[in-house]
PDB file of C-alpha atoms in Angstrom:
ATOM      1  CA  MET H  20       5.357  66.171 -21.690  1.00 60.00           C
ATOM      2  CA  HIS H  21       6.722  66.556 -18.852  1.00 73.00           C
ATOM      3  CA  ASP H  22       9.835  67.936 -17.395  1.00 85.00           C
ATOM      4  CA  LEU H  23      11.154  65.965 -14.105  1.00 86.00           C
ATOM      5  CA  ASN H  24      13.680  68.101 -13.020  1.00 86.00           C
ATOM      6  CA  LYS H  25      11.074  71.090 -12.520  1.00 88.00           C
ATOM      7  CA  GLY H  26       8.057  68.451 -11.592  1.00 90.00           C
ATOM      8  CA  GLU H  27       6.388  69.961 -14.519  1.00 92.00           C
ATOM      9  CA  PHE H  28       3.633  67.945 -16.333  1.00 92.00           C
ATOM     10  CA  GLU H  29       1.323  68.919 -19.791  1.00 93.00           C
ATOM     11  CA  ILE H  30      -2.100  68.562 -19.311  1.00 93.00           C
ATOM     12  CA  PHE H  31      -4.704  68.248 -22.116  1.00 94.00           C
ATOM     13  CA  ASN H  32      -8.366  68.555 -22.145  1.00 94.00           C
ATOM     14  CA  GLU H  33      -9.712  66.326 -24.632  1.00 94.00           C
ATOM     15  CA  TYR H  34     -13.151  67.396 -24.219  1.00 94.00           C
ATOM     16  CA  PHE H  35     -14.683  69.841 -26.815  1.00 96.00           C
ATOM     17  CA  PHE H  36     -17.035  71.577 -24.959  1.00 94.00           C
ATOM     18  CA  LYS H  37     -16.184  70.866 -21.145  1.00 92.00           C
ATOM     19  CA  ASN H  38     -13.581  72.036 -18.795  1.00 92.00           C
ATOM     20  CA  LEU H  39     -12.126  70.035 -16.146  1.00 92.00           C
ATOM     21  CA  SER H  40     -13.388  71.544 -13.033  1.00 90.00           C
ATOM     22  CA  ASP H  41     -15.395  68.876 -11.992  1.00 90.00           C
ATOM     23  CA  VAL H  42     -12.682  66.024 -12.112  1.00 93.00           C
ATOM     24  CA  GLU H  43     -10.085  65.166  -9.641  1.00 94.00           C
ATOM     25  CA  MET H  44      -6.391  63.865 -10.627  1.00 94.00           C
ATOM     26  CA  VAL H  45      -4.973  61.145  -8.073  1.00 95.00           C
ATOM     27  CA  ILE H  46      -1.364  60.502  -8.675  1.00 95.00           C
ATOM     28  CA  THR H  47      -0.225  57.224  -6.730  1.00 95.00           C
ATOM     29  CA  ALA H  48       3.755  56.912  -6.166  1.00 93.00           C
ATOM     30  CA  PHE H  49       5.695  53.602  -6.430  1.00 92.00           C
ATOM     31  CA  ASP H  50       8.817  52.372  -5.325  1.00 89.00           C
ATOM     32  CA  GLN H  51       9.973  49.220  -5.810  1.00 81.00           C
ATOM     33  CA  GLY H  52       6.492  48.257  -6.659  1.00 83.00           C
ATOM     34  CA  LYS H  53       5.192  49.465  -3.224  1.00 87.00           C
ATOM     35  CA  LYS H  54       2.571  52.312  -3.132  1.00 90.00           C
ATOM     36  CA  VAL H  55       4.638  54.933  -1.454  1.00 90.00           C
ATOM     37  CA  GLY H  56       2.203  57.606  -1.446  1.00 91.00           C
ATOM     38  CA  VAL H  57      -1.107  59.137  -2.763  1.00 94.00           C
ATOM     39  CA  TYR H  58      -1.573  62.600  -3.932  1.00 93.00           C
ATOM     40  CA  ARG H  59      -4.579  64.601  -4.783  1.00 92.00           C
ATOM     41  CA  ASN H  60      -5.128  67.878  -7.271  1.00 88.00           C
ATOM     42  CA  THR H  61      -9.126  69.051  -7.568  1.00 83.00           C
ATOM     43  CA  SER H  62      -7.798  72.416  -9.156  1.00 83.00           C
ATOM     44  CA  LEU H  63      -7.760  71.227 -12.997  1.00 85.00           C
ATOM     45  CA  ARG H  64      -9.629  74.046 -14.091  1.00 87.00           C
ATOM     46  CA  ILE H  65      -8.469  73.768 -18.073  1.00 93.00           C
ATOM     47  CA  SER H  66     -10.475  74.965 -20.919  1.00 94.00           C
ATOM     48  CA  PRO H  67     -12.097  72.305 -24.088  1.00 95.00           C
ATOM     49  CA  GLN H  68      -9.104  71.613 -26.212  1.00 96.00           C
ATOM     50  CA  GLN H  69      -6.559  73.430 -24.000  1.00 96.00           C
ATOM     51  CA  ARG H  70      -3.194  72.603 -22.737  1.00 94.00           C
ATOM     52  CA  LYS H  71      -1.658  73.817 -19.270  1.00 91.00           C
ATOM     53  CA  ILE H  72       1.634  72.787 -18.236  1.00 92.00           C
ATOM     54  CA  TRP H  73       0.849  72.346 -14.449  1.00 90.00           C
ATOM     55  CA  GLN H  74       3.740  72.571 -11.586  1.00 90.00           C
ATOM     56  CA  TRP H  75       3.320  69.862  -8.735  1.00 91.00           C
ATOM     57  CA  ASP H  76       4.645  71.929  -5.655  1.00 88.00           C
ATOM     58  CA  GLN H  77       5.169  68.329  -3.508  1.00 88.00           C
ATOM     59  CA  TRP H  78       7.015  66.983  -6.506  1.00 90.00           C
ATOM     60  CA  GLU H  79      10.725  67.622  -4.349  1.00 89.00           C
ATOM     61  CA  LYS H  80       9.374  65.880  -1.644  1.00 87.00           C
ATOM     62  CA  VAL H  81       8.078  63.200  -3.203  1.00 87.00           C
ATOM     63  CA  LYS H  82      11.482  62.549  -5.085  1.00 84.00           C
ATOM     64  CA  ARG H  83      13.198  62.343  -2.148  1.00 84.00           C
ATOM     65  CA  LYS H  84      10.925  58.929  -1.126  1.00 81.00           C
ATOM     66  CA  GLY H  85      13.142  57.227  -4.390  1.00 82.00           C
ATOM     67  CA  VAL H  86       9.709  57.114  -6.443  1.00 89.00           C
ATOM     68  CA  GLN H  87      10.307  54.675  -9.591  1.00 90.00           C
ATOM     69  CA  TRP H  88       7.085  55.729 -11.516  1.00 93.00           C
ATOM     70  CA  LEU H  89       4.139  57.475 -11.112  1.00 94.00           C
ATOM     71  CA  ASN H  90       0.382  56.713 -12.131  1.00 95.00           C
ATOM     72  CA  PHE H  91      -1.847  59.582 -12.744  1.00 95.00           C
ATOM     73  CA  ASP H  92      -5.565  58.745 -12.771  1.00 96.00           C
ATOM     74  CA  VAL H  93      -8.316  61.227 -13.708  1.00 95.00           C
ATOM     75  CA  VAL H  94     -11.381  60.736 -11.598  1.00 95.00           C
ATOM     76  CA  SER H  95     -15.151  62.068 -12.652  1.00 92.00           C
ATOM     77  CA  ALA H  96     -17.946  61.232 -10.338  1.00 91.00           C
ATOM     78  CA  GLY H  97     -15.971  58.098  -8.649  1.00 91.00           C
ATOM     79  CA  ASN H  98     -14.899  56.492 -11.791  1.00 95.00           C
ATOM     80  CA  VAL H  99     -11.495  56.633 -13.455  1.00 95.00           C
ATOM     81  CA  ILE H 100     -12.237  58.307 -17.169  1.00 94.00           C
ATOM     82  CA  ALA H 101      -8.147  58.942 -17.998  1.00 94.00           C
ATOM     83  CA  GLN H 102      -4.872  57.430 -17.137  1.00 94.00           C
ATOM     84  CA  GLU H 103      -1.022  57.786 -17.972  1.00 94.00           C
ATOM     85  CA  GLN H 104       2.411  56.638 -16.273  1.00 94.00           C
ATOM     86  CA  VAL H 105       5.330  58.318 -15.611  1.00 92.00           C
ATOM     87  CA  VAL H 106       8.669  56.793 -15.460  1.00 89.00           C
ATOM     88  CA  VAL H 107      11.022  58.191 -12.865  1.00 88.00           C
ATOM     89  CA  GLN H 108      13.489  55.457 -12.856  1.00 82.00           C
ATOM     90  CA  PHE H 109      13.009  51.942 -14.205  1.00 69.00           C
ATOM     91  CA  PRO H 110      13.951  49.522 -11.963  1.00 66.00           C
ATOM     92  CA  MET H 111      17.333  47.603 -12.349  1.00 61.00           C
ATOM     93  CA  ALA H 112      17.848  44.293 -11.727  1.00 57.00           C
ATOM     94  CA  PHE H 113      20.230  43.413  -8.327  1.00 54.00           C
ATOM     95  CA  GLN H 114      23.600  44.097  -9.359  1.00 59.00           C
ATOM     96  CA  ALA H 115      25.136  41.079  -7.506  1.00 61.00           C
ATOM     97  CA  THR H 116      29.182  40.463  -7.408  1.00 66.00           C
ATOM     98  CA  GLN H 117      30.716  37.052  -8.390  1.00 65.00           C
ATOM     99  CA  MET H 118      30.708  34.696  -5.956  1.00 69.00           C
ATOM    100  CA  LYS H 119      33.088  31.542  -5.372  1.00 78.00           C
ATOM    101  CA  VAL H 120      31.723  27.708  -5.914  1.00 81.00           C
ATOM    102  CA  ASP H 121      31.742  25.105  -3.953  1.00 84.00           C
ATOM    103  CA  HIS H 122      31.963  22.589  -6.802  1.00 84.00           C
ATOM    104  CA  LEU H 123      33.180  23.343 -10.529  1.00 82.00           C
ATOM    105  CA  SER H 124      34.064  20.921 -12.788  1.00 88.00           C
ATOM    106  CA  GLU H 125      33.603  20.179 -16.831  1.00 88.00           C
ATOM    107  CA  GLN H 126      29.712  19.363 -16.841  1.00 92.00           C
ATOM    108  CA  GLU H 127      28.555  20.668 -13.178  1.00 94.00           C
ATOM    109  CA  LEU H 128      28.584  23.318 -10.793  1.00 91.00           C
ATOM    110  CA  SER H 129      27.309  23.679  -7.534  1.00 90.00           C
ATOM    111  CA  LYS H 130      27.065  26.652  -4.343  1.00 87.00           C
ATOM    112  CA  ASP H 131      24.994  25.538  -1.135  1.00 87.00           C
ATOM    113  CA  ARG H 132      21.523  24.860  -2.158  1.00 88.00           C
ATOM    114  CA  LEU H 133      21.959  25.666  -6.191  1.00 90.00           C
ATOM    115  CA  LYS H 134      23.193  23.132  -8.504  1.00 92.00           C
ATOM    116  CA  LEU H 135      23.649  23.452 -12.170  1.00 93.00           C
ATOM    117  CA  SER H 136      24.657  20.797 -14.850  1.00 95.00           C
ATOM    118  CA  LEU H 137      25.363  20.998 -18.616  1.00 96.00           C
ATOM    119  CA  ASN H 138      24.947  18.371 -21.303  1.00 95.00           C
ATOM    120  CA  GLU H 139      27.417  17.217 -23.970  1.00 94.00           C
ATOM    121  CA  LYS H 140      26.002  20.290 -26.440  1.00 94.00           C
ATOM    122  CA  GLY H 141      26.976  22.777 -23.742  1.00 95.00           C
ATOM    123  CA  GLN H 142      23.683  23.836 -22.666  1.00 96.00           C
ATOM    124  CA  ILE H 143      22.512  24.011 -19.453  1.00 96.00           C
ATOM    125  CA  ALA H 144      20.576  20.815 -19.279  1.00 96.00           C
ATOM    126  CA  SER H 145      19.578  21.069 -15.458  1.00 96.00           C
ATOM    127  CA  ILE H 146      19.186  23.514 -12.409  1.00 95.00           C
ATOM    128  CA  THR H 147      18.546  21.924  -8.907  1.00 94.00           C
ATOM    129  CA  PHE H 148      17.438  24.086  -5.941  1.00 91.00           C
ATOM    130  CA  ASP H 149      17.080  22.284  -2.446  1.00 91.00           C
ATOM    131  CA  GLY H 150      17.251  19.182  -4.705  1.00 91.00           C
ATOM    132  CA  LYS H 151      13.914  19.800  -6.537  1.00 94.00           C
ATOM    133  CA  ALA H 152      14.774  20.471 -10.473  1.00 96.00           C
ATOM    134  CA  LEU H 153      13.361  23.713 -12.171  1.00 95.00           C
ATOM    135  CA  LEU H 154      13.609  23.034 -15.877  1.00 96.00           C
ATOM    136  CA  ALA H 155      11.645  20.647 -17.699  1.00 96.00           C
ATOM    137  CA  GLN H 156      13.952  20.934 -20.959  1.00 96.00           C
ATOM    138  CA  PRO H 157      17.644  21.858 -21.360  1.00 96.00           C
ATOM    139  CA  LEU H 158      18.140  25.933 -22.068  1.00 96.00           C
ATOM    140  CA  THR H 159      18.832  26.085 -25.756  1.00 96.00           C
ATOM    141  CA  PHE H 160      18.886  28.865 -28.436  1.00 96.00           C
ATOM    142  CA  ASN H 161      16.279  30.450 -29.796  1.00 94.00           C
ATOM    143  CA  PHE H 162      15.800  32.256 -33.276  1.00 95.00           C
ATOM    144  CA  TRP H 163      12.397  31.560 -34.091  1.00 92.00           C
ATOM    145  CA  ARG H 164       9.198  32.506 -32.924  1.00 87.00           C
ATOM    146  CA  ARG H 165       5.440  31.523 -33.596  1.00 82.00           C
ATOM    147  CA  THR H 166       4.297  33.355 -36.562  1.00 82.00           C
ATOM    148  CA  ILE H 167       1.364  35.730 -36.568  1.00 80.00           C
ATOM    149  CA  ASP H 168      -1.304  36.461 -39.275  1.00 80.00           C
ATOM    150  CA  ASN H 169       1.073  39.667 -40.520  1.00 82.00           C
ATOM    151  CA  ASP H 170       3.932  37.531 -41.009  1.00 86.00           C
ATOM    152  CA  TYR H 171       2.519  35.572 -43.901  1.00 84.00           C
ATOM    153  CA  GLY H 172       2.207  38.637 -45.645  1.00 85.00           C
ATOM    154  CA  TYR H 173       6.231  39.315 -45.626  1.00 86.00           C
ATOM    155  CA  GLN H 174       6.209  35.743 -46.143  1.00 90.00           C
ATOM    156  CA  LEU H 175       8.044  35.265 -42.758  1.00 89.00           C
ATOM    157  CA  ASP H 176       8.395  31.540 -42.843  1.00 88.00           C
ATOM    158  CA  GLN H 177       9.848  31.356 -46.377  1.00 90.00           C
ATOM    159  CA  HIS H 178      12.437  34.395 -45.888  1.00 91.00           C
ATOM    160  CA  SER H 179      13.535  33.273 -42.964  1.00 93.00           C
ATOM    161  CA  LYS H 180      13.537  30.055 -42.728  1.00 91.00           C
ATOM    162  CA  ILE H 181      17.619  29.426 -42.485  1.00 93.00           C
ATOM    163  CA  TRP H 182      16.702  30.341 -38.579  1.00 94.00           C
ATOM    164  CA  LYS H 183      13.793  28.040 -37.762  1.00 91.00           C
ATOM    165  CA  ASP H 184      15.982  24.779 -37.461  1.00 87.00           C
ATOM    166  CA  LEU H 185      19.408  26.881 -36.525  1.00 93.00           C
ATOM    167  CA  GLN H 186      19.377  25.620 -33.189  1.00 91.00           C
ATOM    168  CA  ASN H 187      20.137  22.188 -34.566  1.00 90.00           C
ATOM    169  CA  ASN H 188      22.940  22.733 -36.445  1.00 92.00           C
ATOM    170  CA  LEU H 189      24.848  24.300 -33.718  1.00 95.00           C
ATOM    171  CA  VAL H 190      28.391  22.970 -32.864  1.00 96.00           C
ATOM    172  CA  LEU H 191      29.856  23.180 -29.462  1.00 96.00           C
ATOM    173  CA  THR H 192      33.350  24.143 -30.616  1.00 96.00           C
ATOM    174  CA  GLN H 193      34.830  25.781 -27.457  1.00 96.00           C
ATOM    175  CA  GLN H 194      34.511  25.181 -23.436  1.00 96.00           C
ATOM    176  CA  ILE H 195      36.356  27.041 -21.022  1.00 95.00           C
ATOM    177  CA  GLN H 196      36.473  26.580 -17.695  1.00 92.00           C
ATOM    178  CA  LEU H 197      36.308  29.873 -15.095  1.00 91.00           C
ATOM    179  CA  GLU H 198      36.461  30.401 -11.517  1.00 88.00           C
ATOM    180  CA  ASN H 199      32.951  30.115 -10.924  1.00 89.00           C
ATOM    181  CA  GLY H 200      31.417  29.047 -14.322  1.00 92.00           C
ATOM    182  CA  TRP H 201      32.064  28.722 -18.036  1.00 95.00           C
ATOM    183  CA  ARG H 202      32.519  30.396 -21.236  1.00 96.00           C
ATOM    184  CA  LEU H 203      31.346  28.181 -24.256  1.00 97.00           C
ATOM    185  CA  SER H 204      31.029  28.971 -28.734  1.00 97.00           C
ATOM    186  CA  TRP H 205      29.317  27.359 -30.931  1.00 97.00           C
ATOM    187  CA  HIS H 206      29.006  27.907 -34.900  1.00 96.00           C
ATOM    188  CA  ALA H 207      26.660  26.863 -37.006  1.00 91.00           C
ATOM    189  CA  ASP H 208      27.271  26.239 -41.056  1.00 80.00           C
ATOM    190  CA  GLY H 209      29.200  29.260 -41.692  1.00 86.00           C
ATOM    191  CA  VAL H 210      25.902  31.403 -40.772  1.00 94.00           C
ATOM    192  CA  CYS H 211      27.382  32.404 -37.295  1.00 95.00           C
ATOM    193  CA  GLN H 212      29.157  32.073 -34.040  1.00 97.00           C
ATOM    194  CA  ILE H 213      27.888  32.298 -30.479  1.00 97.00           C
ATOM    195  CA  ASP H 214      29.397  33.131 -27.136  1.00 97.00           C
ATOM    196  CA  GLN H 215      28.032  32.406 -24.145  1.00 97.00           C
ATOM    197  CA  SER H 216      29.244  33.034 -20.319  1.00 96.00           C
ATOM    198  CA  ILE H 217      27.369  31.393 -17.451  1.00 95.00           C
ATOM    199  CA  ILE H 218      28.699  32.643 -14.288  1.00 92.00           C
ATOM    200  CA  LEU H 219      27.377  32.403 -10.849  1.00 88.00           C
ATOM    201  CA  VAL H 220      26.584  35.622  -9.007  1.00 83.00           C
ATOM    202  CA  GLY H 221      25.222  36.891  -5.951  1.00 69.00           C
ATOM    203  CA  ASP H 222      22.978  34.993  -3.589  1.00 64.00           C
ATOM    204  CA  GLN H 223      22.199  31.866  -5.707  1.00 74.00           C
ATOM    205  CA  GLN H 224      22.168  33.562  -9.032  1.00 83.00           C
ATOM    206  CA  ILE H 225      22.983  32.219 -12.276  1.00 89.00           C
ATOM    207  CA  LYS H 226      23.965  35.403 -15.266  1.00 91.00           C
ATOM    208  CA  ILE H 227      24.033  34.157 -18.367  1.00 94.00           C
ATOM    209  CA  SER H 228      25.711  36.828 -21.220  1.00 95.00           C
ATOM    210  CA  THR H 229      24.998  35.761 -25.035  1.00 96.00           C
ATOM    211  CA  GLN H 230      26.748  37.059 -27.843  1.00 96.00           C
ATOM    212  CA  PHE H 231      25.739  36.590 -31.521  1.00 96.00           C
ATOM    213  CA  LEU H 232      28.390  37.431 -34.264  1.00 96.00           C
ATOM    214  CA  PRO H 233      27.082  36.678 -38.002  1.00 96.00           C
ATOM    215  CA  LEU H 234      29.742  35.307 -40.431  1.00 94.00           C
ATOM    216  CA  GLN H 235      27.726  36.067 -43.514  1.00 92.00           C
ATOM    217  CA  LYS H 236      26.120  39.378 -45.189  1.00 91.00           C
ATOM    218  CA  ASP H 237      22.954  40.182 -45.720  1.00 91.00           C
ATOM    219  CA  LEU H 238      21.585  37.442 -43.285  1.00 94.00           C
ATOM    220  CA  PRO H 239      17.595  37.366 -43.681  1.00 94.00           C
ATOM    221  CA  LEU H 240      15.430  39.028 -40.617  1.00 93.00           C
ATOM    222  CA  MET H 241      15.899  37.119 -37.391  1.00 94.00           C
ATOM    223  CA  PRO H 242      12.277  36.999 -35.910  1.00 92.00           C
ATOM    224  CA  ARG H 243      13.899  36.179 -32.187  1.00 91.00           C
ATOM    225  CA  PHE H 244      17.308  35.746 -30.628  1.00 94.00           C
ATOM    226  CA  GLY H 245      17.240  34.877 -27.034  1.00 93.00           C
ATOM    227  CA  LEU H 246      17.139  31.143 -24.948  1.00 95.00           C
ATOM    228  CA  LYS H 247      14.123  29.316 -24.509  1.00 94.00           C
ATOM    229  CA  THR H 248      13.402  26.088 -22.106  1.00 95.00           C
ATOM    230  CA  ALA H 249      10.233  24.575 -20.369  1.00 95.00           C
ATOM    231  CA  ILE H 250      10.099  24.995 -16.357  1.00 93.00           C
ATOM    232  CA  ASN H 251       8.736  22.271 -14.487  1.00 94.00           C
ATOM    233  CA  LYS H 252       5.019  22.301 -14.067  1.00 91.00           C
ATOM    234  CA  ASP H 253       5.241  22.168 -10.223  1.00 93.00           C
ATOM    235  CA  PHE H 254       5.601  25.936 -10.853  1.00 93.00           C
ATOM    236  CA  SER H 255       2.430  27.546 -11.279  1.00 93.00           C
ATOM    237  CA  LYS H 256       3.166  31.250 -10.511  1.00 94.00           C
ATOM    238  CA  VAL H 257       4.800  34.360 -12.123  1.00 94.00           C
ATOM    239  CA  LYS H 258       6.206  36.974 -10.482  1.00 92.00           C
ATOM    240  CA  TYR H 259       7.933  39.997 -12.962  1.00 90.00           C
ATOM    241  CA  ILE H 260       8.690  43.709 -13.101  1.00 88.00           C
ATOM    242  CA  GLY H 261       7.287  44.902 -16.252  1.00 91.00           C
ATOM    243  CA  ARG H 262       4.061  45.659 -18.446  1.00 94.00           C
ATOM    244  CA  GLY H 263       1.175  44.319 -17.252  1.00 94.00           C
ATOM    245  CA  PRO H 264      -1.174  42.724 -16.137  1.00 94.00           C
ATOM    246  CA  TYR H 265      -2.083  41.929 -19.981  1.00 94.00           C
ATOM    247  CA  GLU H 266      -0.608  40.706 -22.462  1.00 95.00           C
ATOM    248  CA  ASN H 267       1.340  43.564 -24.621  1.00 95.00           C
ATOM    249  CA  TYR H 268       4.138  44.067 -27.064  1.00 91.00           C
ATOM    250  CA  ILE H 269       6.639  46.679 -28.181  1.00 89.00           C
ATOM    251  CA  ASP H 270       4.235  48.352 -31.005  1.00 90.00           C
ATOM    252  CA  ARG H 271       1.177  48.211 -28.543  1.00 89.00           C
ATOM    253  CA  ASN H 272       1.833  48.585 -24.703  1.00 92.00           C
ATOM    254  CA  SER H 273       1.323  52.384 -23.840  1.00 89.00           C
ATOM    255  CA  GLY H 274      -1.857  51.001 -21.818  1.00 90.00           C
ATOM    256  CA  ALA H 275      -0.422  48.502 -19.961  1.00 95.00           C
ATOM    257  CA  PHE H 276       1.237  50.047 -16.975  1.00 95.00           C
ATOM    258  CA  LEU H 277       4.854  49.170 -15.684  1.00 92.00           C
ATOM    259  CA  GLY H 278       4.762  47.356 -11.981  1.00 91.00           C
ATOM    260  CA  HIS H 279       5.688  44.572  -9.982  1.00 91.00           C
ATOM    261  CA  TYR H 280       3.082  41.595 -11.011  1.00 94.00           C
ATOM    262  CA  GLU H 281       2.055  37.842  -9.889  1.00 95.00           C
ATOM    263  CA  GLN H 282       0.053  35.921 -11.981  1.00 95.00           C
ATOM    264  CA  SER H 283      -0.539  32.355 -12.325  1.00 95.00           C
ATOM    265  CA  VAL H 284       0.697  30.622 -15.609  1.00 93.00           C
ATOM    266  CA  ALA H 285      -3.075  30.182 -16.719  1.00 93.00           C
ATOM    267  CA  GLU H 286      -3.664  33.823 -16.615  1.00 94.00           C
ATOM    268  CA  PHE H 287      -0.639  34.154 -19.924  1.00 94.00           C
ATOM    269  CA  TYR H 288      -2.881  32.308 -22.160  1.00 93.00           C
ATOM    270  CA  VAL H 289      -4.773  34.226 -24.363  1.00 92.00           C
ATOM    271  CA  PRO H 290      -7.572  32.212 -26.748  1.00 92.00           C
ATOM    272  CA  TYR H 291      -7.221  34.077 -30.309  1.00 88.00           C
ATOM    273  CA  VAL H 292      -9.667  32.377 -32.625  1.00 87.00           C
ATOM    274  CA  ARG H 293      -6.547  31.426 -34.560  1.00 81.00           C
ATOM    275  CA  PRO H 294      -3.615  29.691 -32.715  1.00 78.00           C
ATOM    276  CA  GLN H 295      -0.167  32.329 -32.619  1.00 80.00           C
ATOM    277  CA  GLU H 296       2.082  33.844 -30.454  1.00 82.00           C
ATOM    278  CA  TYR H 297       0.588  35.101 -27.216  1.00 88.00           C
ATOM    279  CA  GLY H 298       1.094  36.355 -23.638  1.00 92.00           C
ATOM    280  CA  HIS H 299       4.015  38.409 -24.131  1.00 92.00           C
ATOM    281  CA  ARG H 300       5.394  41.123 -21.739  1.00 93.00           C
ATOM    282  CA  THR H 301       7.218  44.083 -22.441  1.00 92.00           C
ATOM    283  CA  VAL H 302       9.088  46.634 -19.874  1.00 86.00           C
TER     284      VAL H 302
END
């Protein structure tokens, strides 16, 4: 429990027979993924199984630095024995304005070093930057994910099979050319309508907004909704803002701290005994 307005944080001593007089709390403040300060507290004299509201006297000073998150490490004899993270302000994506393009047709868009093209299905078929292809496959809709052990009890592959091949049943029904991109619509067997806009924004950035509109009531559980593609294998590094550095999911991510991470594609692989979904990261 914490009150960021007052700089108050609740600390609980989980020990049954030992106070915290010999431990140190190290607080590391981050902004835009960069460490902006390290602060220490050696006065955690909290009795066993007791809670204490600790007021950080330097909080106002720290806030003025534009802190986005705080990492708390409790250290004993040089070893970290407990950790927690408090997110002060989630790092937002760069807010860019719409840009004028150099060339725009029914199938192609280009601006400076960036070029994007659509195929006959309305999918982004290629993105090139400085003449280098970024995609190995078109950008397609995705309604499915790899099943895991828990899914078999629910019989997800039977209850939700309508979504597994829905991508193949989508029919492009509308394509409107905008000043700096396109607006498109698809239908699928009376199941749904999907609207999407593809807009060039900022400095060589593409903004894709997608809306799913059901055309039936009581549709089964949709395992996933999003877009998928394959990246050119020449790109082997991943840089992201989110929880890490290891795999984490929405129902088990509190131990994975928010941060700026850079990893190889190979580090996303998790060698489960039974092949299944792996390597996810949350925010």
